[in-house]
Short mmCIF file of C-alpha atoms in Angstrom, two decimals:
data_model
loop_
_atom_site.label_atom_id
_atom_site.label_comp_id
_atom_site.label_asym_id
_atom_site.label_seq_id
_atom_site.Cartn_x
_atom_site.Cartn_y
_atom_site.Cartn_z
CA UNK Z 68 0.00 0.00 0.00
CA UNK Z 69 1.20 3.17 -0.86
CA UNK Z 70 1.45 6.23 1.16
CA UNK Z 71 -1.51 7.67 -0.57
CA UNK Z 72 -3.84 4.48 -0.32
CA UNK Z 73 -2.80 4.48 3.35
CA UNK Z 74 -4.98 7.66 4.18
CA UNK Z 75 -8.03 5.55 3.08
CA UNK Z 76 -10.54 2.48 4.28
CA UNK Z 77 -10.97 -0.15 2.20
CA UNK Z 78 -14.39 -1.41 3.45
CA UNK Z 79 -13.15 -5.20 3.06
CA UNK Z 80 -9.91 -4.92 3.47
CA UNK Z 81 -7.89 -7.45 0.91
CA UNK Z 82 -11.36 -9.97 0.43
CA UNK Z 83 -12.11 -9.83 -3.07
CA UNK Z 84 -14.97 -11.98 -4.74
CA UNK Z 85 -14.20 -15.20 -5.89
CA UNK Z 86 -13.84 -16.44 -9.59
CA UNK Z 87 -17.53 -17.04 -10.70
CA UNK Z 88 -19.21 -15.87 -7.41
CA UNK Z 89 -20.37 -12.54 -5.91
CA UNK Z 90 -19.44 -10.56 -2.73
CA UNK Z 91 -22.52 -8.57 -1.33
CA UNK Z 92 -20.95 -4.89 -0.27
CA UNK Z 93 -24.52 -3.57 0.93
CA UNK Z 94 -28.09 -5.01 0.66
CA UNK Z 95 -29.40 -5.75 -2.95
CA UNK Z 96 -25.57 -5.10 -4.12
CA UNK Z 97 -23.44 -7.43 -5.31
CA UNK Z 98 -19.55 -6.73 -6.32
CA UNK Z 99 -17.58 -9.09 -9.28
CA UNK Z 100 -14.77 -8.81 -11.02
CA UNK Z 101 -13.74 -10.12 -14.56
CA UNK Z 102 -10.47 -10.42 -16.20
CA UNK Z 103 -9.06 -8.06 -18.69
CA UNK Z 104 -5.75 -8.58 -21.00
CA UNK Z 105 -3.97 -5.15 -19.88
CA UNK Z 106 -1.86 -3.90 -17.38
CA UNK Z 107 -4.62 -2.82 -15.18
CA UNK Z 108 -5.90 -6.42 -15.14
CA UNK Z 109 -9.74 -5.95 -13.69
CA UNK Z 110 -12.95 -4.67 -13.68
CA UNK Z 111 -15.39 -4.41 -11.31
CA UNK Z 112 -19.01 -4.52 -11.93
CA UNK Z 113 -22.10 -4.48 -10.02
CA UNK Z 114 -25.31 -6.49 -9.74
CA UNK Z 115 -28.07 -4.55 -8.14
CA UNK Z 116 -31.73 -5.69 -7.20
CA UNK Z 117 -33.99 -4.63 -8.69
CA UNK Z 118 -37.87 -5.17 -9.68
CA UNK Z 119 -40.23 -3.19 -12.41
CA UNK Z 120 -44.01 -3.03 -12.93
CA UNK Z 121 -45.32 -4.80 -15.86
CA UNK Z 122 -48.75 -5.46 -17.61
CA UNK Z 123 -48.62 -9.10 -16.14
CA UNK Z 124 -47.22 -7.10 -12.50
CA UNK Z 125 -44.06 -6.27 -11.09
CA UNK Z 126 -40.86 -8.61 -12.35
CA UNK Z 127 -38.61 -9.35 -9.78
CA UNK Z 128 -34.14 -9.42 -10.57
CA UNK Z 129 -31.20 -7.63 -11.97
CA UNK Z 130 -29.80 -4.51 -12.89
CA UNK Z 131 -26.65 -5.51 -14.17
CA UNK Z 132 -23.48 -1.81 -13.75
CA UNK Z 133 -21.02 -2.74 -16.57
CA UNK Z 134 -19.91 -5.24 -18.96
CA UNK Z 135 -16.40 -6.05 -19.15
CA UNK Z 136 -15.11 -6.40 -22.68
CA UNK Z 137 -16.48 -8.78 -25.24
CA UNK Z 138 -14.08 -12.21 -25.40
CA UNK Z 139 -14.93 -15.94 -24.49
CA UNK Z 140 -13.19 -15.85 -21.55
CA UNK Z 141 -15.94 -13.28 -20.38
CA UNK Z 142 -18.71 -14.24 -21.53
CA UNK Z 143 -17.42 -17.49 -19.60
CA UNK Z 144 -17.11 -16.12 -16.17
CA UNK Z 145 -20.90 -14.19 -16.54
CA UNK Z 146 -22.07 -17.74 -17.34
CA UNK Z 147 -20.61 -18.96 -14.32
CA UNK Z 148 -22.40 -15.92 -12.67
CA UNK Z 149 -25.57 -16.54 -14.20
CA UNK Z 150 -25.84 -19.98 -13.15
CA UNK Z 151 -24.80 -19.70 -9.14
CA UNK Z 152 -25.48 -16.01 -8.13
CA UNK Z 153 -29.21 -14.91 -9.73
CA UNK Z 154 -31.10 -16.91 -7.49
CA UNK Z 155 -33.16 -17.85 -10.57
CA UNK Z 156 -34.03 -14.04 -11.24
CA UNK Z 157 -33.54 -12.71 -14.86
CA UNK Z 158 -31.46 -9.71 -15.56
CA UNK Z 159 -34.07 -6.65 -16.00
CA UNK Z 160 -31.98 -4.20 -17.28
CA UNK Z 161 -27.98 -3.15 -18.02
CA UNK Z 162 -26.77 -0.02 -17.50
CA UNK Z 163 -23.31 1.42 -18.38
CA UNK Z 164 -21.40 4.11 -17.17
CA UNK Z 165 -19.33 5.18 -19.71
CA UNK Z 166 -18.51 3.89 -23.47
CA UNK Z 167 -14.95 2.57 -22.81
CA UNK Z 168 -14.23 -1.38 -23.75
CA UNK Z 169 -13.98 -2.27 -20.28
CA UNK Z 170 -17.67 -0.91 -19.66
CA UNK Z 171 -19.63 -1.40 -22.79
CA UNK Z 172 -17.72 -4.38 -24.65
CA UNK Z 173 -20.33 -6.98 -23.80
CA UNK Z 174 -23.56 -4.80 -23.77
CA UNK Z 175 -24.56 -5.81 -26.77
CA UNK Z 176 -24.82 -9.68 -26.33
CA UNK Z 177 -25.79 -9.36 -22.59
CA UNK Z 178 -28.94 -7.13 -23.58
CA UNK Z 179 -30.18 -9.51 -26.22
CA UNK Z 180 -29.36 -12.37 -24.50
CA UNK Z 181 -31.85 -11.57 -21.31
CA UNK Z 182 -34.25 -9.15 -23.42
CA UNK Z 183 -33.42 -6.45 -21.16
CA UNK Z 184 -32.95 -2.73 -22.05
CA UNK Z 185 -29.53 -0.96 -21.99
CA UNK Z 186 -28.91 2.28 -19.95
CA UNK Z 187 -26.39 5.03 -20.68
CA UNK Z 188 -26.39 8.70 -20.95
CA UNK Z 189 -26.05 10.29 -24.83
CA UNK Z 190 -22.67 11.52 -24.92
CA UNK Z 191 -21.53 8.01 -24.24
CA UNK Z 192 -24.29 5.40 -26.04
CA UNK Z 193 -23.61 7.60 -29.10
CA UNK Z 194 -19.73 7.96 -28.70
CA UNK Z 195 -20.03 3.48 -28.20
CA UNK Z 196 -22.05 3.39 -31.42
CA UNK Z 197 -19.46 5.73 -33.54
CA UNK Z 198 -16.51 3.88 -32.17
CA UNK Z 199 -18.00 0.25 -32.63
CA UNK Z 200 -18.44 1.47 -35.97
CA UNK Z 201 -15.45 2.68 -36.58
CA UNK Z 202 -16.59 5.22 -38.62
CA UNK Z 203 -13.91 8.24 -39.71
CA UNK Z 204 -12.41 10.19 -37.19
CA UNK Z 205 -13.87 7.67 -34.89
CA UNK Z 206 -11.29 4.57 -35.73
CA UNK Z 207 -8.20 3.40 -34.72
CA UNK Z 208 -6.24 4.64 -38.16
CA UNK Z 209 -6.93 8.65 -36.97
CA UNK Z 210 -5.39 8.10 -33.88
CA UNK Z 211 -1.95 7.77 -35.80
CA UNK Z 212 -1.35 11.19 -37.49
CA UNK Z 213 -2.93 12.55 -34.14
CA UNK Z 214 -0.31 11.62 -32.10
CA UNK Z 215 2.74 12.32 -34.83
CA UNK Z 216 1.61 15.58 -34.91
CA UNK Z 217 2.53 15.67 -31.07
CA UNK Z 218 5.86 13.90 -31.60
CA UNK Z 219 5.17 10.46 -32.02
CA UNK Z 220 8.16 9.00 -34.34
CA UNK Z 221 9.78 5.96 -32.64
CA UNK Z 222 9.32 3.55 -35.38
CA UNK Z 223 7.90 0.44 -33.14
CA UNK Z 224 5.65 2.27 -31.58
CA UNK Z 225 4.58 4.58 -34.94
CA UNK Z 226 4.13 0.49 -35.65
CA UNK Z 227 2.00 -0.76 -33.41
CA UNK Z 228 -0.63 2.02 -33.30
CA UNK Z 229 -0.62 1.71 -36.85
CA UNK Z 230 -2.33 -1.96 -36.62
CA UNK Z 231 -4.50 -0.80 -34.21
CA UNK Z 232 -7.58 0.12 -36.69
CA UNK Z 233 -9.51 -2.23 -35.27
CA UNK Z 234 -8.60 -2.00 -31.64
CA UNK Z 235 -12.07 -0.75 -30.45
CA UNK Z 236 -14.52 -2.70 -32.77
CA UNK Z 237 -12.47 -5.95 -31.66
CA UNK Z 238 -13.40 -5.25 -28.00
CA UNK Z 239 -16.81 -3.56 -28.66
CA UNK Z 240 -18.07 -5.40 -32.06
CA UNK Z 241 -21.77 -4.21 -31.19
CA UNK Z 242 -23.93 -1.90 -29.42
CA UNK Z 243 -27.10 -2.27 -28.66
CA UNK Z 244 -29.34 -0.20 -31.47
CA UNK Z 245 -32.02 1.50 -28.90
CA UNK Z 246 -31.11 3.04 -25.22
CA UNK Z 247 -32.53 4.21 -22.39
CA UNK Z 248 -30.96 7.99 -21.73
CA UNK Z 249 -29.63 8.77 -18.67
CA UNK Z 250 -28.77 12.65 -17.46
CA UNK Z 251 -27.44 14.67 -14.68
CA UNK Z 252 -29.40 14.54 -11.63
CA UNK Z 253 -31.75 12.37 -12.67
CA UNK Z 254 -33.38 10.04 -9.87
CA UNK Z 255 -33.19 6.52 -10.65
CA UNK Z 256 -35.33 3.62 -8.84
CA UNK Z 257 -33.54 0.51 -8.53
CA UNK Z 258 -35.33 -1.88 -6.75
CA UNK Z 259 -35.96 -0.56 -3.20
CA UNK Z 260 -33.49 2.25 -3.57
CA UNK Z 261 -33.36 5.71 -5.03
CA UNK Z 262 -30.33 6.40 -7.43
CA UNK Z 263 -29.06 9.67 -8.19
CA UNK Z 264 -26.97 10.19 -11.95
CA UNK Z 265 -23.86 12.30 -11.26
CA UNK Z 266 -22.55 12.95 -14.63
CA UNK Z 267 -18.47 13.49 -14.93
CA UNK Z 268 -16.15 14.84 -17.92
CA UNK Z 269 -12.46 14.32 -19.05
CA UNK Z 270 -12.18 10.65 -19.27
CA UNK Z 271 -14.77 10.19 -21.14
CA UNK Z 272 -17.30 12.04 -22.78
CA UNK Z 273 -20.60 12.19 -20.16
CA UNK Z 274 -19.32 9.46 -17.72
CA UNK Z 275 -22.40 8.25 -15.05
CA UNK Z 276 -21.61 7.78 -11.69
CA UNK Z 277 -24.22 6.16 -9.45
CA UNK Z 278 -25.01 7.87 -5.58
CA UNK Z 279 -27.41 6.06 -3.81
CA UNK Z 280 -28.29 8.08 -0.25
CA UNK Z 281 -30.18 5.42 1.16
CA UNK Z 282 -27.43 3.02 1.61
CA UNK Z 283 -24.55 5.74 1.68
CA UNK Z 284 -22.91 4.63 -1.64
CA UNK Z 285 -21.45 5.77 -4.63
CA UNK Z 286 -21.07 3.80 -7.85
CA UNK Z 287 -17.58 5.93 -9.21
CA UNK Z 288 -17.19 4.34 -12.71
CA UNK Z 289 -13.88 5.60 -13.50
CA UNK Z 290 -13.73 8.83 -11.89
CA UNK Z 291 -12.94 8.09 -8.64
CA UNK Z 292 -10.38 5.31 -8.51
CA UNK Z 293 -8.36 4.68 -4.91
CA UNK Z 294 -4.75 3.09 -6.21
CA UNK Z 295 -4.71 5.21 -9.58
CA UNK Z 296 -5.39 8.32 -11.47
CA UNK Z 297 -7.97 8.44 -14.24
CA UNK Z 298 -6.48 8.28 -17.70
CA UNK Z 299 -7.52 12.23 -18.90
CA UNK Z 300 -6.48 12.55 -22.78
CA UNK Z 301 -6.88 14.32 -25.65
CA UNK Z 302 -8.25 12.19 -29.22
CA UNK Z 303 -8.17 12.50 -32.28
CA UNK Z 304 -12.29 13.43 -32.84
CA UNK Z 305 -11.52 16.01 -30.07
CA UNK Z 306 -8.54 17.26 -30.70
CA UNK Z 307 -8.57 20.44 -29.00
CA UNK Z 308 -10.30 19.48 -25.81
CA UNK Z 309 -9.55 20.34 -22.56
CA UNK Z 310 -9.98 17.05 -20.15
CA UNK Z 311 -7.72 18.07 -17.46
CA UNK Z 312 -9.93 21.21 -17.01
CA UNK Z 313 -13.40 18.93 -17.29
CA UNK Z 314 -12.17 16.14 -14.78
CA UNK Z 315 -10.78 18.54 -12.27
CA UNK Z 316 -14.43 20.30 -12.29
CA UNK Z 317 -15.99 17.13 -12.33
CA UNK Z 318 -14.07 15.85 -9.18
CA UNK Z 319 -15.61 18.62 -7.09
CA UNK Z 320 -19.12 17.18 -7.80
CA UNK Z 321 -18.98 14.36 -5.63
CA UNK Z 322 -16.94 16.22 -2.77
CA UNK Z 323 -20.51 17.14 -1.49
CA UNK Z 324 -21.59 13.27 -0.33
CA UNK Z 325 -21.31 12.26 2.95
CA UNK Z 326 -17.64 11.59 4.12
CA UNK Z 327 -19.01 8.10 4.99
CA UNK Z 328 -20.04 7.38 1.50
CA UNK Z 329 -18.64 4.15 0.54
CA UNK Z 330 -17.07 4.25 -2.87
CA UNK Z 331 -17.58 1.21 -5.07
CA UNK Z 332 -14.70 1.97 -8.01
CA UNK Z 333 -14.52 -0.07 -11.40
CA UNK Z 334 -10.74 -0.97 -10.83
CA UNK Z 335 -8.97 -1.35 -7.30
CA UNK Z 336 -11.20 -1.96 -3.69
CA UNK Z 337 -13.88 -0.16 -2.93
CA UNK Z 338 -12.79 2.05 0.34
CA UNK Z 339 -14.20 5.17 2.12
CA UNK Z 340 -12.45 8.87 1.58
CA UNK Z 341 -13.61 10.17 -0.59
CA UNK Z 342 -13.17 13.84 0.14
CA UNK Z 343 -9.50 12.99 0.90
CA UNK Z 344 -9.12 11.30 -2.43
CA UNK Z 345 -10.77 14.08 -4.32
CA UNK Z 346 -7.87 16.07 -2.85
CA UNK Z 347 -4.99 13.38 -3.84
CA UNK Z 348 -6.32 13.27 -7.84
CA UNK Z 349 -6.32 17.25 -7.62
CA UNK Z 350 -2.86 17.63 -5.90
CA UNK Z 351 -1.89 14.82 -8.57
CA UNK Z 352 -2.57 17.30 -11.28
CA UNK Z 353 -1.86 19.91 -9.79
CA UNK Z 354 1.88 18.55 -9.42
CA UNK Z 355 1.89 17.42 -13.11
CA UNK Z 356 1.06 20.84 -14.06
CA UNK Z 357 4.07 22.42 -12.26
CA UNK Z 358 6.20 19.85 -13.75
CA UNK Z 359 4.94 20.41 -17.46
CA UNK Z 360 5.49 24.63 -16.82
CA UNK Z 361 9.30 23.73 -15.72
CA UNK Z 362 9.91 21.34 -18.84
CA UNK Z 363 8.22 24.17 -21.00
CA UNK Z 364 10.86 26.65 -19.24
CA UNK Z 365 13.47 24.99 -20.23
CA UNK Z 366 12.46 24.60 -23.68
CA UNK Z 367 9.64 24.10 -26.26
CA UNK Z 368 8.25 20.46 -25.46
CA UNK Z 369 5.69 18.97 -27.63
CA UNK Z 370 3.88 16.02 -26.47
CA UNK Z 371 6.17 13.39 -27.00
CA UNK Z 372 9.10 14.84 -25.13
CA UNK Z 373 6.47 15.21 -22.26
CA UNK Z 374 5.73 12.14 -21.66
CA UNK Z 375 8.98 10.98 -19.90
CA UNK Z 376 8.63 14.18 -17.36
CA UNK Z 377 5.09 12.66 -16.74
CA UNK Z 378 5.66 9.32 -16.82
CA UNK Z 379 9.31 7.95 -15.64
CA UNK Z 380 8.34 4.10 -16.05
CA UNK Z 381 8.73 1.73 -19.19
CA UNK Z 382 5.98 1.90 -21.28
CA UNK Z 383 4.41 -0.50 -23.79
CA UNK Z 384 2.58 0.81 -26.95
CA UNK Z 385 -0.81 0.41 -25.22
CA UNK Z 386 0.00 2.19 -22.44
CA UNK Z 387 2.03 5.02 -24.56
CA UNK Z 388 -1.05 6.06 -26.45
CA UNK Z 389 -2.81 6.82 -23.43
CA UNK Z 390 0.23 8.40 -21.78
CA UNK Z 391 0.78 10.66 -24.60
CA UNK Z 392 -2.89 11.44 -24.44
CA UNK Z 393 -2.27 12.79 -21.26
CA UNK Z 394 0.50 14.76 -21.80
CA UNK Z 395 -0.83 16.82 -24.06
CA UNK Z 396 -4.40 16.89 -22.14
CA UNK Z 397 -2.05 18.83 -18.99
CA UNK Z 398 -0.43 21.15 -21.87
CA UNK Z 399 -3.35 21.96 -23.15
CA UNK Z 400 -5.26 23.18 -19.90
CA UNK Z 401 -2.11 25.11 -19.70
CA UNK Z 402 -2.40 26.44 -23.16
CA UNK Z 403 -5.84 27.00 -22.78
CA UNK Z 404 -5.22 29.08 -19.17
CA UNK Z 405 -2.86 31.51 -20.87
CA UNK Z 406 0.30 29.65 -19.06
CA UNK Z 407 1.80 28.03 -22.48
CA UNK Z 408 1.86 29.08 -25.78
CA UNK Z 409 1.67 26.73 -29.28
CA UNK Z 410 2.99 26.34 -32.40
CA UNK Z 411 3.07 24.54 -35.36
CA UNK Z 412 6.84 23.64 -36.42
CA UNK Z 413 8.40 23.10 -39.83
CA UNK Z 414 8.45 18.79 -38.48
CA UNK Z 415 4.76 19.77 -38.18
CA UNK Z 416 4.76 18.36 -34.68
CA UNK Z 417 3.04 21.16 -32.17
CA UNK Z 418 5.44 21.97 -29.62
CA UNK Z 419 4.16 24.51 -26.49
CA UNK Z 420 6.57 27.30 -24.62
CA UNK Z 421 5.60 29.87 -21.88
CA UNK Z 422 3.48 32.32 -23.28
#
């Protein structure tokens, strides 16, 4: 545990749910985890109970938080849930929190497979749909001249995200055609409890988070992780965004919940501080920040030449497209404050300088 992690509570200390089975983390809620092929190795995702009224009365089962992406091995170990931890119950509805593989992969095929409808707010159903399409803009070939326009020119890596035109389709090969919308502040009854939508920017584009007063809990997505920082990054259909900015404003949203709110995260243990991690991920950035200004002091840095001042660890080409996202999403709230200035070179790479 790190020094960091050490200021908060996990609720269940090191128990995590066993492979196939469920671990209840407050009444009606159930916590899983599935595999995924990446560094950060897991997701976690929820099963809540819930009931609806129907013509032939009210149904009784599942509202299913997240997917996990769509491979065999998956939709092996939500067999294996299906057949020990529904208690016979069907799965009445899935709902998604934001449009990222990890999230929506499996949407598709676990919506048709229990008839159920599939929940997400706009920004991200529609963002799932483009992507899984890879339409232009949208697919894994624009990322490429993106990211060389911030510096990227090491060969193997200029390489690898070259083959990567089918990254998200592979991971996300359908969406469900219809959706249920979901919006800011929006009260949401699942089963015996009132849910309230918080809606978050920067990692993705209108990321849900789930606060439920009535049993003092808050479903964080991706926003609110305890071990690590959410990825913030600028893309190529977005290429002048400014996610730093949007996640940074989105963290003070939640800072209002009770301080005994217990935070159920999509990666890592869920654990209690959250006011005192809000404070960690802003201190985070803020720190990056400072260290982007000196860098830019020194000399014009473009994205590329950031990411080592950022990040000081080996990193593989999966992890370097998201790293160089991020270096250029903290120059660009920078550029965008009136700190840096940018421009264009000869090399056509963008490099920023104090203003």
């Amino acid at each position: 545990m790190n020094p960091l992690e050490a200021q908060l509570s996990y609720a269940f200390g090191d128990t995590l749910p066993a492979g196939g089975a469920t671990l209840e983390v407050a009444p009606g809620v159930r916590w899983l985890r599935m595999g995924l092929p990446f560094a950060l190795d897991h997701i976690n995702l929820w099963l809540l109970e819930d009931s609806m009224e129907t013509e032939d009365g009210v149904r009784h089962g599942w509202t299913i938080v997240d997917c996990g992406i769509a491979n065999d091995a998956t939709r092996a170990a939500w067999d294996a849930i299906f057949a020990s931890e529904l208690r016979g119950l069907p799965v009445l509805r899935v709902l998604v929190t934001h449009c990222h593989p990890d999230h929506v992969g499996l949407a598709d095929w676990l919506c048709t497979r229990w008839q159920a409808p599939l929940w997400m707010s706009g920004g991200e159903y529609f963002s799932a749909r483009i992507m899984s399409a890879a339409l232009p803009g949208a697919d894994g070939s624009a990322a490429l001249p993106h990211f060389q326009q911030h510096g990227m020119r090491d060969p193997e890596v200029v390489a690898k995200v070259a083959q990567r035109k089918s990254y998200y389709p592979a991971m996300v090969p359908a969406v469900p055609q219809a959706y249920h919308r979901l919006a800011d502040r929006q009260q949401l009854r699942i089963g015996k409890h009132q849910w309230q939508v918080i809606t978050g920017f920067g990692h993705a584009p209108e990321h849900v988070a789930l606060h439920c007063a009535g049993l003092d809990l808050l479903i964080s997505g991706d926003m609110v992780l305890p071990r690590i920082s959410t990825n913030v990054s600028v893309f190529a259909i977005e290429p002048e965004s400014n996610p730093v900015q949007q996640y940074m404003d989105s963290l003070e949203k939640y800072r209002a919940l009770p301080a005994s709110t217990l935070v159920l995260p999509s990666h890592g243990k869920p654990f209690r501080g959250l006011q005192i991690r809000i404070d960690q991920l802003q201190q985070h950035h803020r720190d990056r920040l400072v260290e982007v200004v000196q860098a830019c002091t020194a000399a014009p840095q473009s994205a590329s030449d950031i990411v080592p001042v950022m990040f000081r660890r080996p990193l593989d080409a999966h992890q370097m497209t998201f790293a160089l996202g991020e270096a250029l999403a903290h120059l660009h709230k920078l550029w965008f404050d009136g700190v840096l200035k940018r421009r264009l070179d000869d090399d056509q790479v963008y490099r920023f300088s104090l203003a």
